[in-house]
CSV table of C-alpha atoms in Angstrom, one decimal:
chain,number,residue,atom,x,y,z
A,63,MET,CA,-10.7,-40.5,35.6
A,64,LYS,CA,-10.1,-43.4,37.9
A,65,GLN,CA,-13.2,-41.4,40.3
A,66,GLU,CA,-15.4,-41.7,36.9
A,67,LYS,CA,-18.3,-43.7,36.4
A,68,ALA,CA,-18.2,-45.6,32.2
A,69,ILE,CA,-20.9,-47.8,31.0
A,70,VAL,CA,-19.6,-50.4,29.0
A,71,VAL,CA,-21.7,-51.9,25.6
A,72,PHE,CA,-21.0,-55.2,26.1
A,73,SER,CA,-21.8,-58.6,23.8
A,74,GLY,CA,-19.4,-60.7,25.5
A,75,GLY,CA,-17.3,-60.9,22.4
A,76,GLN,CA,-13.1,-60.3,21.9
A,77,ASP,CA,-13.4,-56.7,21.5
A,78,SER,CA,-16.1,-55.7,24.2
A,79,THR,CA,-14.4,-57.8,27.0
A,80,THR,CA,-10.9,-56.1,26.3
A,81,CYS,CA,-12.9,-53.3,26.6
A,82,LEU,CA,-14.1,-54.2,29.9
A,83,PHE,CA,-10.9,-55.3,31.3
A,84,TRP,CA,-10.2,-51.3,29.7
A,85,ALA,CA,-12.5,-49.4,31.9
A,86,GLN,CA,-11.8,-51.7,34.9
A,87,GLU,CA,-8.1,-50.0,35.0
A,88,ARG,CA,-9.5,-47.0,34.3
A,89,PHE,CA,-12.5,-46.1,36.1
A,90,GLU,CA,-13.6,-46.1,39.6
A,91,GLU,CA,-16.9,-48.0,38.9
A,92,VAL,CA,-18.0,-50.0,35.8
A,93,GLU,CA,-21.1,-51.0,34.7
A,94,ALA,CA,-22.0,-53.3,31.2
A,95,VAL,CA,-25.3,-52.9,29.4
A,96,THR,CA,-26.0,-56.1,26.8
A,97,PHE,CA,-28.7,-55.4,23.9
A,98,ASP,CA,-31.3,-57.9,23.2
A,99,TYR,CA,-32.1,-58.1,19.5
A,100,GLY,CA,-33.3,-61.3,18.8
A,101,GLN,CA,-29.5,-61.5,17.8
A,102,ARG,CA,-28.5,-65.4,15.7
A,103,HIS,CA,-27.3,-66.7,19.4
A,104,LEU,CA,-28.4,-66.4,22.7
A,105,LEU,CA,-25.8,-67.9,23.5
A,106,GLU,CA,-24.0,-64.6,23.1
A,107,ILE,CA,-26.3,-62.9,26.4
A,108,GLU,CA,-25.4,-65.5,28.6
A,109,CYS,CA,-21.8,-65.0,27.6
A,110,ALA,CA,-22.0,-61.5,28.8
A,111,LYS,CA,-23.9,-62.1,32.0
A,112,GLU,CA,-21.2,-65.1,32.9
A,113,ILE,CA,-18.4,-62.7,32.4
A,114,ALA,CA,-20.2,-59.8,33.9
A,115,ALA,CA,-20.6,-61.7,36.9
A,116,GLU,CA,-17.4,-63.0,37.2
A,117,LEU,CA,-15.5,-59.6,37.2
A,118,GLY,CA,-18.2,-58.6,39.2
A,119,VAL,CA,-19.7,-55.6,37.3
A,120,THR,CA,-23.1,-54.4,37.0
A,121,HIS,CA,-24.9,-55.7,34.3
A,122,HIS,CA,-28.0,-54.6,32.4
A,123,ILE,CA,-29.9,-56.3,29.6
A,124,LEU,CA,-31.8,-54.3,27.6
A,125,ASP,CA,-34.7,-55.6,25.7
A,126,MET,CA,-34.3,-54.3,21.4
A,127,SER,CA,-36.1,-56.9,19.9
A,128,LEU,CA,-37.7,-53.8,17.5
A,129,LEU,CA,-34.1,-53.8,15.8
A,130,ASN,CA,-35.1,-57.3,15.1
A,131,GLN,CA,-38.1,-56.4,12.9
A,132,LEU,CA,-36.5,-53.4,11.1
A,133,ALA,CA,-33.3,-55.0,10.0
A,134,PRO,CA,-33.3,-58.6,9.0
A,135,ASN,CA,-30.2,-59.7,8.4
A,136,ALA,CA,-27.2,-62.8,9.2
A,137,LEU,CA,-27.5,-61.8,12.9
A,138,THR,CA,-31.2,-62.1,13.7
A,139,ARG,CA,-32.2,-64.6,10.5
A,140,GLN,CA,-30.9,-68.4,10.6
A,141,ASP,CA,-32.0,-68.3,7.1
A,142,ILE,CA,-29.8,-65.7,5.6
A,143,GLU,CA,-26.1,-66.7,5.0
A,144,VAL,CA,-22.9,-65.3,6.5
A,145,LYS,CA,-21.1,-64.2,4.3
A,146,ASP,CA,-18.5,-60.8,3.1
A,147,GLY,CA,-19.9,-58.3,0.8
A,148,GLU,CA,-19.3,-58.5,-2.6
A,149,GLY,CA,-18.3,-55.4,-4.8
A,150,GLY,CA,-17.3,-53.2,-2.0
A,151,GLY,CA,-20.8,-54.2,-0.4
A,152,LEU,CA,-21.3,-54.3,3.0
A,153,PRO,CA,-21.3,-57.9,4.8
A,154,SER,CA,-24.4,-59.7,5.5
A,155,THR,CA,-23.8,-59.2,9.2
A,156,PHE,CA,-24.4,-55.7,8.7
A,157,VAL,CA,-27.3,-54.7,11.0
A,158,PRO,CA,-28.4,-51.1,9.9
A,159,GLY,CA,-28.7,-48.0,12.6
A,160,ARG,CA,-27.2,-51.0,15.6
A,161,ASN,CA,-24.9,-48.8,16.9
A,162,LEU,CA,-26.5,-45.5,16.3
A,163,LEU,CA,-29.8,-47.3,18.5
A,164,PHE,CA,-27.3,-48.9,21.3
A,165,LEU,CA,-24.9,-46.1,22.5
A,166,SER,CA,-28.1,-43.5,22.4
A,167,PHE,CA,-29.7,-46.2,24.8
A,168,ALA,CA,-26.3,-46.5,26.3
A,169,GLY,CA,-26.2,-42.5,26.7
A,170,VAL,CA,-30.0,-42.9,28.4
A,171,LEU,CA,-28.5,-45.5,30.8
A,172,ALA,CA,-25.6,-43.4,31.7
A,173,SER,CA,-28.1,-40.6,32.5
A,174,GLN,CA,-30.0,-42.6,34.9
A,175,VAL,CA,-26.8,-43.8,36.7
A,176,GLY,CA,-24.8,-41.0,36.6
A,177,ALA,CA,-21.7,-42.1,34.5
A,178,LYS,CA,-20.3,-40.0,31.8
A,179,HIS,CA,-18.2,-42.5,30.0
A,180,ILE,CA,-19.4,-44.7,27.3
A,181,VAL,CA,-17.0,-47.2,26.4
A,182,THR,CA,-17.6,-49.4,23.2
A,183,GLY,CA,-15.3,-51.3,21.1
A,184,VAL,CA,-15.8,-50.3,17.9
A,185,CYS,CA,-12.7,-49.9,15.3
A,186,GLU,CA,-12.3,-48.5,12.2
A,187,THR,CA,-8.6,-50.7,11.3
A,188,ASP,CA,-10.7,-53.8,11.1
A,189,PHE,CA,-14.2,-53.2,10.9
A,190,SER,CA,-16.0,-55.2,8.0
A,191,GLY,CA,-16.9,-52.1,6.3
A,192,TYR,CA,-19.6,-50.9,8.7
A,193,PRO,CA,-20.4,-47.5,8.4
A,194,ASP,CA,-21.4,-46.8,12.1
A,195,CYS,CA,-18.0,-48.1,13.2
A,196,ARG,CA,-15.8,-45.1,12.3
A,197,ASP,CA,-14.3,-42.4,14.4
A,198,ILE,CA,-16.5,-39.5,12.4
A,199,PHE,CA,-19.9,-41.7,13.0
A,200,ILE,CA,-18.8,-42.2,17.0
A,201,LYS,CA,-17.5,-38.0,17.3
A,202,SER,CA,-20.8,-37.0,15.8
A,203,LEU,CA,-22.8,-39.2,17.9
A,204,ASN,CA,-21.1,-38.1,20.9
A,205,VAL,CA,-22.4,-34.3,20.3
A,206,THR,CA,-25.9,-35.4,19.2
A,207,LEU,CA,-25.9,-37.3,22.4
A,208,ASN,CA,-24.8,-34.0,24.7
A,209,LEU,CA,-26.7,-31.8,23.0
A,210,SER,CA,-30.1,-33.6,23.3
A,211,MET,CA,-29.4,-34.5,27.0
A,212,ASP,CA,-27.8,-31.4,27.9
A,213,ASP,CA,-24.9,-33.4,29.1
A,214,SER,CA,-21.6,-34.0,29.1
A,215,PHE,CA,-21.1,-37.7,28.4
A,216,VAL,CA,-17.6,-38.7,26.7
A,217,ILE,CA,-17.9,-41.9,24.3
A,218,ASP,CA,-14.4,-43.5,24.3
A,219,THR,CA,-13.3,-46.0,21.7
A,220,PRO,CA,-10.2,-47.8,23.0
A,221,LEU,CA,-9.9,-49.7,20.1
A,222,MET,CA,-10.6,-47.7,17.5
A,223,TRP,CA,-7.3,-47.3,15.9
A,224,LEU,CA,-5.7,-50.8,16.5
A,225,ASN,CA,-6.0,-54.1,14.3
A,226,LYS,CA,-6.6,-57.3,15.7
A,227,ALA,CA,-3.3,-58.2,16.6
A,228,GLN,CA,-3.2,-55.1,18.7
A,229,THR,CA,-6.5,-56.0,20.5
A,230,TRP,CA,-5.2,-59.4,21.7
A,231,GLU,CA,-1.5,-56.9,22.7
A,232,LEU,CA,-3.7,-54.8,24.3
A,233,ALA,CA,-5.9,-58.0,26.1
A,234,ASP,CA,-2.5,-58.9,27.0
A,235,GLN,CA,-0.8,-56.0,28.5
A,236,LEU,CA,-3.8,-56.1,30.4
A,237,GLY,CA,-3.8,-59.8,31.9
A,238,ALA,CA,-6.7,-60.9,30.2
A,239,LEU,CA,-5.3,-62.4,27.0
A,240,GLU,CA,-6.3,-66.0,27.9
A,241,PHE,CA,-9.3,-65.1,29.9
A,242,VAL,CA,-10.5,-63.3,26.5
A,243,ARG,CA,-8.9,-66.0,24.1
A,244,GLN,CA,-11.4,-68.6,26.5
A,245,ARG,CA,-14.1,-67.0,27.7
A,246,THR,CA,-15.7,-64.8,25.0
A,247,LEU,CA,-17.8,-65.8,22.0
A,248,THR,CA,-16.8,-63.7,18.7
A,249,CYS,CA,-18.2,-66.4,16.6
A,250,TYR,CA,-21.4,-66.3,13.8
A,251,ASN,CA,-22.1,-69.9,14.4
A,252,GLY,CA,-21.8,-69.7,18.4
A,253,VAL,CA,-19.0,-71.8,19.0
A,254,ILE,CA,-17.6,-70.0,22.2
A,255,ALA,CA,-13.5,-69.3,22.5
A,256,ASP,CA,-11.7,-70.1,19.1
A,257,GLY,CA,-14.9,-70.3,17.4
A,258,CYS,CA,-15.4,-72.5,14.3
A,259,GLY,CA,-12.3,-71.3,12.5
A,260,GLU,CA,-14.8,-71.1,9.1
A,261,CYS,CA,-16.5,-67.5,9.8
A,262,PRO,CA,-15.4,-64.0,9.2
A,263,ALA,CA,-15.4,-63.1,12.6
A,264,CYS,CA,-13.3,-66.3,13.7
A,265,LYS,CA,-10.8,-66.1,10.9
A,266,LEU,CA,-10.4,-62.4,11.6
A,267,ARG,CA,-10.0,-63.3,15.4
A,268,LYS,CA,-6.9,-66.1,14.5
A,269,LYS,CA,-5.5,-64.3,12.1
A,270,GLY,CA,-4.7,-61.5,14.8
A,271,LEU,CA,-4.1,-64.0,17.5
A,272,ASP,CA,-1.4,-65.6,15.1
A,273,GLU,CA,-0.4,-62.1,14.1
A,274,TYR,CA,0.4,-61.5,17.7
A,275,LEU,CA,1.3,-64.3,19.2
A,276,SER,CA,4.2,-64.4,16.7
A,277,PHE,CA,5.5,-60.9,17.2
A,278,ARG,CA,5.5,-61.8,21.2
A,279,LYS,CA,7.7,-64.6,20.3
A,280,GLU,CA,10.5,-63.0,18.4
A,281,SER,CA,10.4,-60.3,20.6
């Protein structure tokens, strides 16, 4: 794989930044793509730009504002509360069609820049119930992308079967734990690094980090 090229779907968050380090270790050339869909915090895009620049990665920012018009939710509207799903329902942060659109456009970009690998940080272990983070969806879309463009892309999902503690462990193995901890934005309230500590994303991130650090200390 070292001679191949990859595109990383990149938000500047914990998962996608870990995937960026993962890709840089495995592929000869890596580029990143960030989607501007009118997300709640534009700081997310600035964070992604800074990380990509620091890691020397060519960074594409694509306008996906149409998604904002189609899918009002807590990530695109300040007046919608961030909260977990009730009675088995999806969280208010679910953006319908987001990964379908992001990965499709990443595939188009990959075809233009000569990349055969598309890397995304989706995960079915700690996935908050999002249907477009499931392995079966990724496999289905991989086939569809290849059929639609008569190509042979591979969608790589290095975090698919990892919980948050294991994702922190992977970052540590890549020599990037402190970088990911201090430089990334996961918080739904727009606070870099350890975040606000109150929103669902921060709680999941902290729980995973505490579990991993406790395990590392014991071992």
